[in-house]
Coordinates of C-alpha atoms and ligand atoms in Angstrom, one line a residue:
M1 CA -23.7 5.1 20.0
A2 CA -20.6 6.5 18.5
R3 CA -19.0 6.2 15.1
L4 CA -15.3 6.8 15.4
D5 CA -14.3 6.1 11.9
P6 CA -15.8 8.1 9.0
H7 CA -15.3 5.1 6.7
S8 CA -17.1 2.5 8.7
Y9 CA -20.6 1.8 10.0
C10 CA -19.0 0.2 13.0
D11 CA -20.7 1.4 16.2
D12 CA -18.6 1.4 19.4
A13 CA -21.6 0.6 21.6
Q14 CA -22.3 -2.7 19.8
P15 CA -20.5 -6.0 20.2
Q16 CA -16.9 -6.0 18.9
T17 CA -15.5 -8.8 16.7
D18 CA -12.6 -10.6 18.2
T19 CA -12.1 -13.5 15.8
V20 CA -13.2 -14.3 12.3
D21 CA -13.4 -17.8 10.7
W22 CA -13.6 -17.5 7.0
V23 CA -14.5 -20.4 4.7
A24 CA -14.6 -19.5 1.0
R25 CA -14.8 -21.3 -2.4
V26 CA -13.0 -19.5 -5.2
D27 CA -14.8 -19.8 -8.5
F28 CA -12.8 -18.3 -11.5
A29 CA -15.6 -19.0 -13.9
S30 CA -18.1 -16.7 -12.2
K31 CA -15.5 -14.5 -10.6
T32 CA -17.1 -14.9 -7.2
L33 CA -16.3 -16.2 -3.8
T34 CA -19.0 -18.2 -2.1
A35 CA -18.3 -17.9 1.6
V36 CA -19.3 -18.1 5.2
A37 CA -17.8 -15.6 7.7
T38 CA -18.2 -16.5 11.3
L39 CA -17.6 -13.5 13.6
T40 CA -17.1 -14.2 17.3
F41 CA -17.4 -11.3 19.7
A42 CA -15.2 -10.1 22.5
R43 CA -18.4 -10.2 24.7
S44 CA -21.8 -11.6 24.0
G45 CA -24.5 -9.1 23.1
S46 CA -27.9 -8.5 21.6
G47 CA -29.7 -6.0 19.5
P48 CA -28.5 -4.3 16.3
L49 CA -25.0 -5.0 14.9
D50 CA -23.8 -2.9 12.0
L51 CA -21.3 -4.4 9.6
D52 CA -19.6 -3.0 6.5
T53 CA -20.2 -4.7 3.2
R54 CA -19.8 -3.7 -0.5
G55 CA -21.4 -5.6 -3.3
L56 CA -22.0 -8.7 -1.1
T57 CA -25.1 -10.8 -1.5
I58 CA -26.1 -12.0 1.9
D59 CA -27.8 -15.4 1.9
R60 CA -28.3 -16.2 5.6
A61 CA -27.3 -15.2 9.0
E62 CA -27.5 -17.2 12.2
T63 CA -26.0 -17.2 15.7
L64 CA -23.2 -19.7 16.6
D65 CA -25.8 -21.9 18.2
G66 CA -28.0 -21.9 15.1
R67 CA -30.7 -19.3 15.9
V68 CA -31.9 -17.2 12.9
V69 CA -30.6 -13.7 12.8
P70 CA -32.8 -11.2 10.9
F71 CA -30.9 -8.7 8.8
V72 CA -31.3 -5.7 6.5
V73 CA -28.9 -4.6 3.8
H74 CA -29.2 -0.8 3.5
T75 CA -28.7 1.1 0.3
E76 CA -25.1 1.3 -0.9
D77 CA -23.2 4.6 -0.1
A78 CA -20.7 5.5 -2.8
V79 CA -17.8 5.7 -0.3
L80 CA -18.8 3.4 2.6
G81 CA -20.7 0.7 0.7
A82 CA -23.8 -0.9 2.2
R83 CA -24.5 -1.1 5.9
L84 CA -25.6 -4.6 7.0
T85 CA -27.7 -4.5 10.1
L86 CA -28.1 -7.8 12.0
T87 CA -30.5 -8.0 14.9
L88 CA -28.9 -10.2 17.4
P89 CA -31.0 -12.3 19.8
E90 CA -30.3 -12.2 23.5
G91 CA -26.9 -13.6 24.5
T92 CA -25.3 -13.8 21.1
A93 CA -21.7 -14.8 21.2
G94 CA -21.1 -14.6 17.5
V95 CA -22.7 -14.7 14.1
R96 CA -22.3 -16.8 11.0
V97 CA -23.1 -15.1 7.7
A98 CA -23.3 -17.0 4.4
Y99 CA -22.8 -14.7 1.3
R100 CA -21.4 -14.3 -2.1
T101 CA -19.0 -11.6 -3.4
S102 CA -19.7 -9.6 -6.6
P103 CA -17.5 -10.1 -9.7
E104 CA -16.8 -6.4 -9.4
A105 CA -15.6 -6.6 -5.8
S106 CA -13.4 -3.6 -5.3
A107 CA -10.7 -5.5 -3.4
L108 CA -10.4 -8.3 -5.9
Q109 CA -8.7 -8.6 -9.2
W110 CA -9.5 -11.7 -11.3
L111 CA -6.9 -12.1 -14.0
E112 CA -7.3 -14.0 -17.1
A113 CA -4.5 -16.4 -17.9
A114 CA -3.2 -14.0 -20.6
Q115 CA -2.6 -11.4 -17.9
T116 CA -0.1 -13.6 -16.1
H117 CA 3.5 -14.3 -16.9
G118 CA 2.9 -18.0 -17.6
G119 CA -0.2 -17.4 -19.6
V120 CA -1.7 -20.7 -18.7
H121 CA -3.5 -20.3 -15.4
P122 CA -5.8 -17.5 -14.1
F123 CA -4.8 -15.5 -11.0
L124 CA -6.7 -13.8 -8.2
F125 CA -5.5 -11.4 -5.5
S126 CA -7.0 -9.1 -2.9
Q127 CA -6.0 -5.5 -2.0
C128 CA -8.0 -4.4 1.0
Q129 CA -6.3 -1.2 2.2
A130 CA -7.9 1.2 2.9
I131 CA -11.6 0.1 2.9
H132 CA -12.0 -2.8 0.5
A133 CA -12.0 -5.7 2.9
R134 CA -15.8 -5.2 3.1
S135 CA -16.1 -6.2 -0.6
V136 CA -14.7 -9.6 0.4
L137 CA -16.4 -10.3 3.7
P138 CA -18.9 -8.6 6.0
L139 CA -17.2 -7.2 9.0
Q140 CA -16.4 -4.1 11.1
D141 CA -14.1 -2.7 8.5
T142 CA -12.2 -0.2 10.6
P143 CA -8.6 -0.5 11.9
R144 CA -10.0 0.2 15.4
V145 CA -11.3 -3.3 15.5
R146 CA -8.4 -5.8 15.4
V147 CA -9.2 -9.4 14.8
R148 CA -7.5 -12.8 14.7
Y149 CA -8.7 -15.2 12.1
T150 CA -8.6 -18.6 10.5
A151 CA -9.3 -19.3 6.9
A152 CA -10.1 -22.2 4.6
L153 CA -9.9 -21.5 0.9
T154 CA -11.1 -24.0 -1.7
V155 CA -9.3 -23.5 -5.0
P156 CA -8.7 -25.4 -8.2
A157 CA -6.1 -28.2 -7.3
Q158 CA -3.6 -27.1 -10.0
L159 CA -3.3 -23.6 -8.3
K160 CA -1.7 -22.6 -5.0
A161 CA -3.4 -20.3 -2.5
L162 CA -1.4 -17.9 -0.3
M163 CA -2.6 -15.9 2.6
A164 CA -1.0 -13.2 4.8
A165 CA -1.2 -15.6 7.7
A166 CA 0.5 -18.8 9.0
F167 CA 0.1 -21.8 6.7
V168 CA -1.7 -24.8 8.3
S169 CA -2.5 -27.4 5.7
R170 CA -3.4 -28.3 2.1
E171 CA -5.6 -31.2 1.2
V172 CA -6.3 -32.2 -2.4
D173 CA -9.7 -33.7 -3.2
G174 CA -10.1 -34.5 -6.9
D175 CA -10.0 -31.2 -8.9
L176 CA -10.1 -29.1 -5.8
A177 CA -7.7 -28.2 -3.0
V178 CA -8.5 -26.8 0.5
E179 CA -5.9 -24.6 2.0
R180 CA -6.0 -23.7 5.6
W181 CA -4.4 -20.7 7.3
Q182 CA -4.5 -19.0 10.7
M183 CA -3.5 -15.5 11.9
P184 CA -2.7 -15.7 15.6
Q185 CA -1.9 -12.1 16.0
S186 CA -4.6 -9.4 15.9
I187 CA -4.7 -7.3 12.7
P188 CA -6.8 -4.4 11.4
P189 CA -9.1 -5.7 8.6
Y190 CA -7.2 -3.9 5.8
L191 CA -4.4 -6.4 6.3
F192 CA -6.5 -9.3 5.4
A193 CA -5.0 -10.7 2.1
F194 CA -4.8 -13.6 -0.2
A195 CA -3.7 -14.6 -3.7
V196 CA -4.4 -17.7 -5.8
G197 CA -2.4 -18.7 -8.9
D198 CA 0.4 -20.8 -10.3
L199 CA 3.0 -20.0 -7.7
A200 CA 6.5 -21.2 -6.8
G201 CA 8.4 -20.4 -3.6
R202 CA 12.2 -20.1 -2.9
E203 CA 13.8 -19.9 0.5
L204 CA 16.0 -16.8 1.0
G205 CA 16.8 -17.3 4.7
P206 CA 15.5 -18.8 7.9
R207 CA 12.5 -16.5 8.0
C208 CA 12.2 -15.3 4.4
R209 CA 10.7 -16.9 1.3
V210 CA 9.9 -15.3 -2.0
W211 CA 6.9 -16.4 -4.0
A212 CA 6.3 -15.7 -7.7
E213 CA 5.0 -17.3 -10.8
P214 CA 7.4 -20.1 -11.8
G215 CA 8.8 -18.1 -14.8
V216 CA 9.6 -15.1 -12.6
I217 CA 10.9 -16.9 -9.5
D218 CA 14.6 -16.8 -10.5
R219 CA 14.6 -13.1 -11.1
A220 CA 12.7 -12.4 -7.9
A221 CA 15.0 -14.6 -5.8
F222 CA 18.0 -12.7 -7.2
E223 CA 16.4 -9.2 -6.7
F224 CA 15.4 -9.8 -3.1
A225 CA 18.3 -12.0 -2.0
G226 CA 19.1 -9.4 0.7
A227 CA 15.8 -9.8 2.5
D228 CA 17.1 -11.7 5.5
A229 CA 19.9 -9.1 6.1
M230 CA 17.3 -6.4 5.8
L231 CA 15.1 -8.1 8.4
T232 CA 18.1 -8.4 10.8
T233 CA 18.9 -4.7 10.2
A234 CA 15.4 -3.7 10.9
E235 CA 15.2 -5.6 14.1
A236 CA 18.4 -3.9 15.3
L237 CA 16.7 -0.6 14.8
F238 CA 13.1 -1.2 15.8
G239 CA 13.0 -4.3 18.1
P240 CA 12.2 -8.0 17.6
Y241 CA 10.2 -8.9 14.5
P242 CA 6.7 -9.6 15.7
W243 CA 5.2 -11.6 12.9
D244 CA 7.4 -14.8 12.8
R245 CA 8.0 -15.0 9.1
F246 CA 8.7 -12.4 6.5
D247 CA 7.6 -13.9 3.2
F248 CA 6.7 -11.9 0.1
L249 CA 4.9 -12.4 -3.2
T250 CA 5.9 -10.9 -6.5
M251 CA 2.5 -10.0 -8.1
P252 CA 1.4 -9.9 -11.7
P253 CA 2.1 -6.6 -13.4
S254 CA -1.4 -5.2 -12.8
F255 CA -0.8 -5.0 -9.1
P256 CA -1.8 -1.3 -8.4
Y257 CA 0.8 -0.5 -5.7
G258 CA 4.6 -0.8 -5.4
G259 CA 4.1 -2.9 -2.4
M260 CA 1.5 -3.8 0.3
E261 CA 2.6 -4.7 3.8
N262 CA 0.3 -7.7 4.3
P263 CA 1.6 -9.4 7.5
R264 CA 3.8 -12.5 6.8
L265 CA 3.2 -12.0 3.1
T266 CA 4.1 -8.6 1.6
F267 CA 2.8 -8.1 -1.9
L268 CA 5.3 -6.5 -4.4
T269 CA 5.0 -5.2 -7.9
P270 CA 7.1 -7.0 -10.5
T271 CA 8.3 -3.6 -11.6
L272 CA 10.9 -3.9 -8.8
L273 CA 12.7 -6.6 -10.8
A274 CA 15.3 -4.2 -12.3
G275 CA 18.0 -6.9 -12.3
D276 CA 20.4 -4.9 -10.1
R277 CA 18.6 -4.7 -6.7
S278 CA 18.2 -0.9 -7.2
L279 CA 14.6 -0.8 -6.1
V280 CA 14.7 -2.9 -2.9
N281 CA 13.9 0.2 -0.8
V282 CA 10.2 -0.8 -1.5
L283 CA 10.8 -4.1 0.2
A284 CA 12.5 -2.2 3.1
H285 CA 9.4 0.0 3.3
E286 CA 7.0 -2.9 3.5
L287 CA 9.2 -4.6 6.0
A288 CA 9.3 -1.5 8.1
H289 CA 5.5 -1.5 8.2
S290 CA 5.8 -4.7 10.3
W291 CA 6.4 -2.2 13.2
T292 CA 4.9 1.1 12.0
G293 CA 1.5 0.2 10.6
N294 CA 0.9 -3.4 11.3
L295 CA 1.9 -3.3 15.0
V296 CA 1.2 0.3 15.6
T297 CA -1.8 1.1 13.4
N298 CA -3.6 4.2 12.3
A299 CA -7.1 4.2 13.9
N300 CA -8.6 5.3 10.6
A301 CA -7.6 6.8 7.3
E302 CA -7.5 10.3 8.8
H303 CA -4.4 9.3 10.6
F304 CA -2.8 7.5 7.7
W305 CA 0.4 9.6 8.2
L306 CA 1.1 7.6 11.4
N307 CA 1.4 4.5 9.1
E308 CA 3.2 6.0 6.2
G309 CA 5.2 8.9 7.6
F310 CA 6.7 6.6 10.3
T311 CA 7.3 3.9 7.7
V312 CA 9.1 6.2 5.2
Y313 CA 11.3 7.3 8.1
A314 CA 12.0 3.7 9.1
E315 CA 12.6 2.7 5.5
R316 CA 15.2 5.4 5.1
R317 CA 16.9 4.3 8.4
I318 CA 17.2 0.8 7.0
Q319 CA 18.5 2.1 3.7
E320 CA 21.0 4.3 5.4
V321 CA 22.5 1.3 7.2
L322 CA 22.5 -0.9 4.1
E323 CA 23.4 1.6 1.3
G324 CA 24.9 4.5 3.1
A325 CA 24.0 8.1 3.8
E326 CA 24.6 9.4 0.3
R327 CA 21.9 7.2 -1.1
G328 CA 19.7 8.2 1.7
A329 CA 20.1 11.8 0.8
L330 CA 19.0 11.1 -2.8
S331 CA 15.9 9.2 -1.6
E332 CA 15.0 12.1 0.6
A333 CA 15.4 14.6 -2.3
L334 CA 13.2 12.4 -4.5
G335 CA 10.7 12.3 -1.8
R336 CA 10.7 16.1 -1.4
E337 CA 10.1 16.5 -5.2
S338 CA 7.1 14.1 -5.0
L339 CA 5.8 16.0 -1.9
D340 CA 6.0 19.4 -3.7
E341 CA 4.3 17.9 -6.7
A342 CA 1.5 16.5 -4.5
I343 CA 1.0 19.8 -2.7
K344 CA 0.7 21.6 -6.0
G345 CA -1.9 19.1 -7.0
F346 CA -4.0 19.9 -3.9
K347 CA -4.0 23.7 -4.6
A348 CA -7.8 23.6 -4.6
R349 CA -8.0 21.4 -1.5
P350 CA -5.2 22.5 0.8
A351 CA -6.9 20.7 3.8
L352 CA -5.7 17.4 2.2
T353 CA -2.1 18.6 2.8
H354 CA -2.5 18.5 6.6
L355 CA -1.0 15.5 8.3
R356 CA -4.2 14.8 10.1
T357 CA -7.0 15.0 7.6
D358 CA -10.8 15.3 7.8
L359 CA -12.1 12.6 5.4
T360 CA -15.8 12.7 6.1
G361 CA -17.5 11.9 2.8
I362 CA -14.1 11.5 1.1
D363 CA -13.0 8.1 -0.3
P364 CA -9.5 7.3 1.1
D365 CA -8.4 6.3 -2.5
D366 CA -9.3 9.8 -3.7
A367 CA -7.3 11.4 -0.8
Y368 CA -4.3 9.2 -1.4
S369 CA -1.1 11.2 -2.1
Q370 CA 2.5 11.5 -1.1
V371 CA 1.6 14.0 1.6
P372 CA 1.2 11.5 4.5
Y373 CA 4.4 9.8 3.3
E374 CA 6.8 12.6 2.8
K375 CA 5.4 15.4 5.0
G376 CA 5.1 12.7 7.7
Y377 CA 8.7 11.8 7.1
L378 CA 9.9 15.4 7.2
F379 CA 8.0 16.0 10.4
L380 CA 9.6 13.1 12.1
K381 CA 13.0 14.1 10.7
T382 CA 12.5 17.6 12.1
L383 CA 11.7 16.1 15.5
E384 CA 14.7 13.9 15.2
R385 CA 16.9 16.8 14.4
Y386 CA 15.6 18.8 17.4
V387 CA 16.0 16.0 20.0
G388 CA 19.1 14.3 18.5
R389 CA 19.2 10.9 17.0
P390 CA 20.1 8.9 20.2
A391 CA 17.1 10.4 22.0
F392 CA 14.9 9.9 19.0
D393 CA 15.9 6.2 18.7
V394 CA 14.9 5.6 22.3
Y395 CA 11.6 7.4 21.7
L396 CA 10.8 5.4 18.6
R397 CA 11.4 2.1 20.4
R398 CA 9.2 3.2 23.2
Y399 CA 6.5 4.4 20.8
I400 CA 6.5 0.9 19.2
E401 CA 6.4 -1.0 22.5
T402 CA 3.8 1.2 24.0
F403 CA 1.3 1.0 21.1
A404 CA 2.1 -2.5 19.9
F405 CA -1.1 -4.3 18.6
R406 CA -3.1 -1.1 19.0
S407 CA -4.7 1.3 16.6
I408 CA -4.1 4.9 17.5
T409 CA -5.0 8.5 16.5
T410 CA -2.8 11.6 16.0
D411 CA -3.9 12.7 19.5
D412 CA -2.5 9.5 21.0
F413 CA 0.7 10.2 19.2
V414 CA 0.8 13.8 20.5
R415 CA 0.1 12.8 24.1
F416 CA 2.8 10.1 24.0
T417 CA 5.3 12.4 22.4
R418 CA 4.6 15.3 24.8
A419 CA 5.4 12.9 27.7
A420 CA 8.4 11.2 26.1
L421 CA 10.0 14.3 24.6
P422 CA 8.9 17.2 26.8
G423 CA 8.9 20.5 24.9
A424 CA 9.9 19.1 21.6
L425 CA 6.5 19.3 19.8
E426 CA 6.2 23.0 20.9
A427 CA 9.7 23.7 19.8
I428 CA 9.1 22.5 16.2
D429 CA 5.6 23.9 16.1
A430 CA 3.9 20.6 15.6
P431 CA 0.4 22.1 15.1
A432 CA 1.6 23.8 11.9
W433 CA 2.6 20.3 10.7
I434 CA -0.4 18.4 11.9
E435 CA -3.2 20.8 11.3
G436 CA -1.7 23.2 8.8
P437 CA -1.2 23.1 5.0
G438 CA 2.0 22.6 3.0
V439 CA 5.5 22.2 4.4
P440 CA 6.4 24.4 7.4
S441 CA 9.6 26.4 6.9
N442 CA 11.4 24.6 9.7
A443 CA 11.5 21.3 7.8
A444 CA 14.7 19.4 8.2
S445 CA 16.6 19.0 4.9
G446 CA 19.6 16.7 4.4
G447 CA 21.5 17.3 1.2
S448 CA 24.7 15.8 -0.1
A449 CA 27.6 16.5 -2.4
R450 CA 26.1 14.4 -5.2
L451 CA 22.8 16.1 -4.8
D452 CA 24.5 19.5 -5.1
A453 CA 26.4 18.4 -8.2
L454 CA 23.1 17.2 -9.8
R455 CA 21.3 20.4 -9.0
A456 CA 24.1 22.4 -10.5
L457 CA 23.7 20.6 -13.9
G458 CA 20.2 22.1 -14.5
T459 CA 19.1 20.6 -17.8
T460 CA 22.7 20.1 -19.1
P461 CA 23.3 16.4 -19.7
P462 CA 26.1 14.8 -17.7
A463 CA 29.5 14.1 -19.4
D464 CA 29.8 10.5 -20.5
A465 CA 32.2 9.5 -17.8
V466 CA 29.9 10.9 -15.1
A467 CA 26.7 9.4 -16.7
G468 CA 28.3 5.9 -16.7
A469 CA 28.7 6.1 -13.0
W470 CA 25.3 7.5 -12.2
S471 CA 23.0 5.4 -10.1
P472 CA 19.3 5.0 -11.1
A473 CA 18.3 7.5 -8.3
E474 CA 20.6 10.1 -9.8
W475 CA 19.1 9.6 -13.3
Q476 CA 15.7 9.9 -11.9
L477 CA 16.4 13.1 -10.0
W478 CA 18.1 14.7 -13.0
L479 CA 15.3 13.7 -15.4
Q480 CA 12.7 15.0 -13.0
Q481 CA 14.6 18.3 -12.8
C482 CA 14.6 18.5 -16.6
A483 CA 10.8 17.8 -16.7
R484 CA 10.3 21.2 -15.0
T485 CA 11.4 23.0 -18.2
P486 CA 10.9 20.3 -20.9
D487 CA 11.2 22.8 -23.7
D488 CA 14.9 23.3 -22.8
V489 CA 15.7 19.6 -23.3
D490 CA 16.9 17.9 -26.5
C491 CA 15.2 14.6 -26.0
A492 CA 16.3 13.0 -29.2
A493 CA 20.0 13.6 -28.4
L494 CA 19.5 12.3 -24.9
D495 CA 17.8 9.1 -26.1
A496 CA 20.5 8.5 -28.6
R497 CA 23.3 9.0 -26.1
F498 CA 21.9 7.2 -23.1
D499 CA 19.4 4.6 -24.3
L500 CA 16.9 5.8 -21.8
S501 CA 13.9 4.2 -23.6
V502 CA 15.2 0.8 -22.8
S503 CA 16.1 1.4 -19.2
G504 CA 15.4 -1.7 -17.0
N505 CA 14.7 0.5 -14.0
F506 CA 11.0 1.6 -14.1
E507 CA 11.6 4.7 -12.0
V508 CA 14.1 5.9 -14.6
L509 CA 12.1 4.8 -17.5
V510 CA 8.9 6.5 -16.3
A511 CA 10.8 9.7 -15.4
W512 CA 12.3 9.7 -18.9
L513 CA 9.0 9.0 -20.7
E514 CA 7.2 11.7 -18.7
L515 CA 9.9 14.2 -19.7
G516 CA 9.7 13.0 -23.3
V517 CA 5.9 13.3 -23.5
L518 CA 6.0 16.7 -21.9
A519 CA 8.7 17.9 -24.3
G520 CA 6.7 16.7 -27.3
Y521 CA 9.3 14.1 -28.2
V522 CA 7.3 12.0 -30.5
P523 CA 8.9 8.5 -30.0
A524 CA 8.2 8.8 -26.2
V525 CA 4.5 8.6 -26.9
P526 CA 4.1 5.0 -28.2
R527 CA 6.7 3.8 -25.7
A528 CA 4.7 5.4 -22.9
C529 CA 1.5 3.8 -24.2
Q530 CA 3.2 0.4 -24.4
L531 CA 4.2 0.7 -20.8
L532 CA 0.7 1.7 -19.8
S533 CA -0.5 -1.5 -21.4
Q534 CA 2.0 -3.6 -19.6
V535 CA 1.8 -2.4 -16.0
G536 CA -0.9 -1.3 -13.7
R537 CA 1.1 0.3 -10.9
M538 CA -0.6 3.6 -10.2
K539 CA 2.6 5.4 -9.4
Y540 CA 3.4 5.0 -13.1
L541 CA -0.1 5.4 -14.5
R542 CA -0.6 8.7 -12.9
P543 CA 2.4 10.7 -14.2
L544 CA 2.2 9.2 -17.7
Y545 CA -1.5 9.7 -18.2
K546 CA -1.2 13.2 -16.7
A547 CA 1.7 14.1 -19.1
L548 CA -0.3 12.8 -22.1
M549 CA -3.2 15.0 -21.1
V550 CA -1.0 18.2 -21.1
R551 CA -0.6 18.6 -24.9
P552 CA -3.7 18.7 -27.0
E553 CA -2.1 16.4 -29.6
T554 CA -1.6 13.5 -27.1
R555 CA -5.0 13.7 -25.3
A556 CA -6.7 11.4 -27.7
V557 CA -4.0 8.8 -27.4
A558 CA -4.3 9.0 -23.6
R559 CA -8.0 8.3 -23.9
S560 CA -7.7 5.5 -26.4
T561 CA -4.9 3.9 -24.5
F562 CA -7.1 3.9 -21.4
E563 CA -10.1 2.5 -23.3
A564 CA -7.9 -0.4 -24.5
C565 CA -6.1 -1.0 -21.1
A566 CA -8.9 -0.3 -18.6
P567 CA -10.2 -3.9 -18.5
A568 CA -6.7 -5.1 -17.5
Y569 CA -6.3 -2.5 -14.7
H570 CA -7.2 -3.1 -11.1
P571 CA -10.6 -1.6 -10.2
I572 CA -8.9 1.0 -8.0
A573 CA -6.4 2.0 -10.7
R574 CA -9.2 2.3 -13.2
Q575 CA -11.1 4.7 -11.0
V576 CA -8.0 6.8 -10.4
V577 CA -7.1 7.1 -14.1
R578 CA -10.7 7.8 -15.1
G579 CA -10.5 10.8 -12.7
L580 CA -7.3 12.0 -14.3
L581 CA -8.7 11.9 -17.8
S582 CA -11.9 13.7 -16.9
A583 CA -10.2 16.5 -14.9
P584 CA -10.6 19.9 -16.7
Ligands
LIG1 N1 0.4 0.5 2.4 C1 0.9 1.1 1.2 C2 0.1 0.9 0.0 C3 -1.3 1.4 0.1 C4 -1.6 2.6 0.7 C5 -2.4 0.6 -0.4 C6 -2.9 3.0 0.8 C7 -3.7 1.1 -0.3 C8 -4.0 2.3 0.3 C9 2.3 0.6 1.0 O1 3.1 0.4 2.1 C10 3.1 1.7 0.2 O2 3.2 2.7 0.8 N2 3.6 1.4 -1.0 C11 4.3 2.3 -1.7 C12 5.8 2.0 -1.6 C13 6.7 3.0 -1.3 C14 6.4 4.2 -0.5 C15 8.2 2.6 -1.1 C16 3.9 2.2 -3.2 O3 3.0 1.4 -3.5 O4 4.4 2.9 -4.0
LIG2 ZN1 3.6 2.2 3.1

């Protein structure tokens, strides 16, 4: 018996799931799914089978041919959830488990109509990465076990279901509709995803469609009009797109991430709708995961940098083609700032700044940071600089081809890279990157003329002519630079001159409000609280709540804002903010 993932009860010696057939009824009134999950094994087996669950009520289990399967639900572990042990009779080819989810399922957010744009219909969505799929269905919830699946969702007929899978059919029967889907390519369980709501779609190209609530669809279609060109650009860099379609869904504002790379249906925060396409790098990032993450997958959360580091690298390659090297340099600089910030935050736990982490007993949501993203990026950039871009491009393509549809560890990466780029890992001291803290001193750094000009400003505001020509990324960088010495900044003058409090770009707006709150600029506080009541994206909740906790006079408002907003936040976001507010 061997457990190879610290976040799963999956046992390698037991039968492995090959396909899942999922049939579920969505009940908004009770906030539950009543479902049957049928798991078919790669090979028939018998004896114990351990599955991951969280908050599930198991009603029955039987074999595919109808024999009763005895089961035990063990006590719930705070990180892993509850192990479900089935005892399979001789020659079991698969099991059928009937169960119900909990209204508190950690992967699900059930939105009241008032939390949607239209305000008329409720909305439901899932967010399974890293280990929340087990709160939706009982399964071997580790990326090591890839599955294909079919699904049939019963939903209220006035709503539309979407899944990160290929659409099969929709049949309406009275008040209910049954929507069927299938996923012919094998995926790690964290990529299982669906949403139910009042949704409209718009074609953006032969392989791309954007979905959103009807009142948001025009803005979304405008913002992401470049998706098809992005897809073609990515294919030229990384090889043929392996998932047939690249559709995406603009989520309600409580979606806790910027984006989630659910295959065939990326989920995106509506905070990307800046009206000027200035935040489409997030779409590029999720698209890039189609190769790095969804095709070549981390074997467990300890190797998360293989997903995110490679994807940030790939995202910036797409951005460089579409927007030029200068913009790329600014993104890299923003990334470096966020990395330094993250490393500071882990002062007491430097092991969480290694690329390969030891997460035994640690919830992946608690370990989440910019380290795997930006340190991973810098590591690959350093490797690229050493071998040269042409060789790196060949290497990257081979890496993707070699590990396609597989889930790999950092050791697999090292073995492959040693063979493909002999001597390179030694030359850049890869162990210091992989097993060591912080950022090694040989990190590649780009830089650009615009970046130098910005740096030279310090906290001096730009001249009007310059300010008018600044891109959102330049504003963001400069505001973050100011936030390091907030007492030197005249926020009232800045606000009056540049209208920062009404910026339509959330990155700029949040950087500004963070600075304002840190500087004790009083009008920034209610504006920040208003934002915290309107969006649930953790990237924005974190810095704003943290800033409000710095000065004694705004701590109470941080707490009361959280009290008021918590019910509307996603369960994961709620947990993260609660942690911030209780930190000493
Ligand atoms: N896969 C992540 C989101 C995620 C990570 C969800 C871990 C749950 C657990 C996604 O691809 C991502 O990285 N999103 C970023 C976008 C960015 C780096 C451009 C985000 O949400 O901010
Ligand atoms: Zn990502």
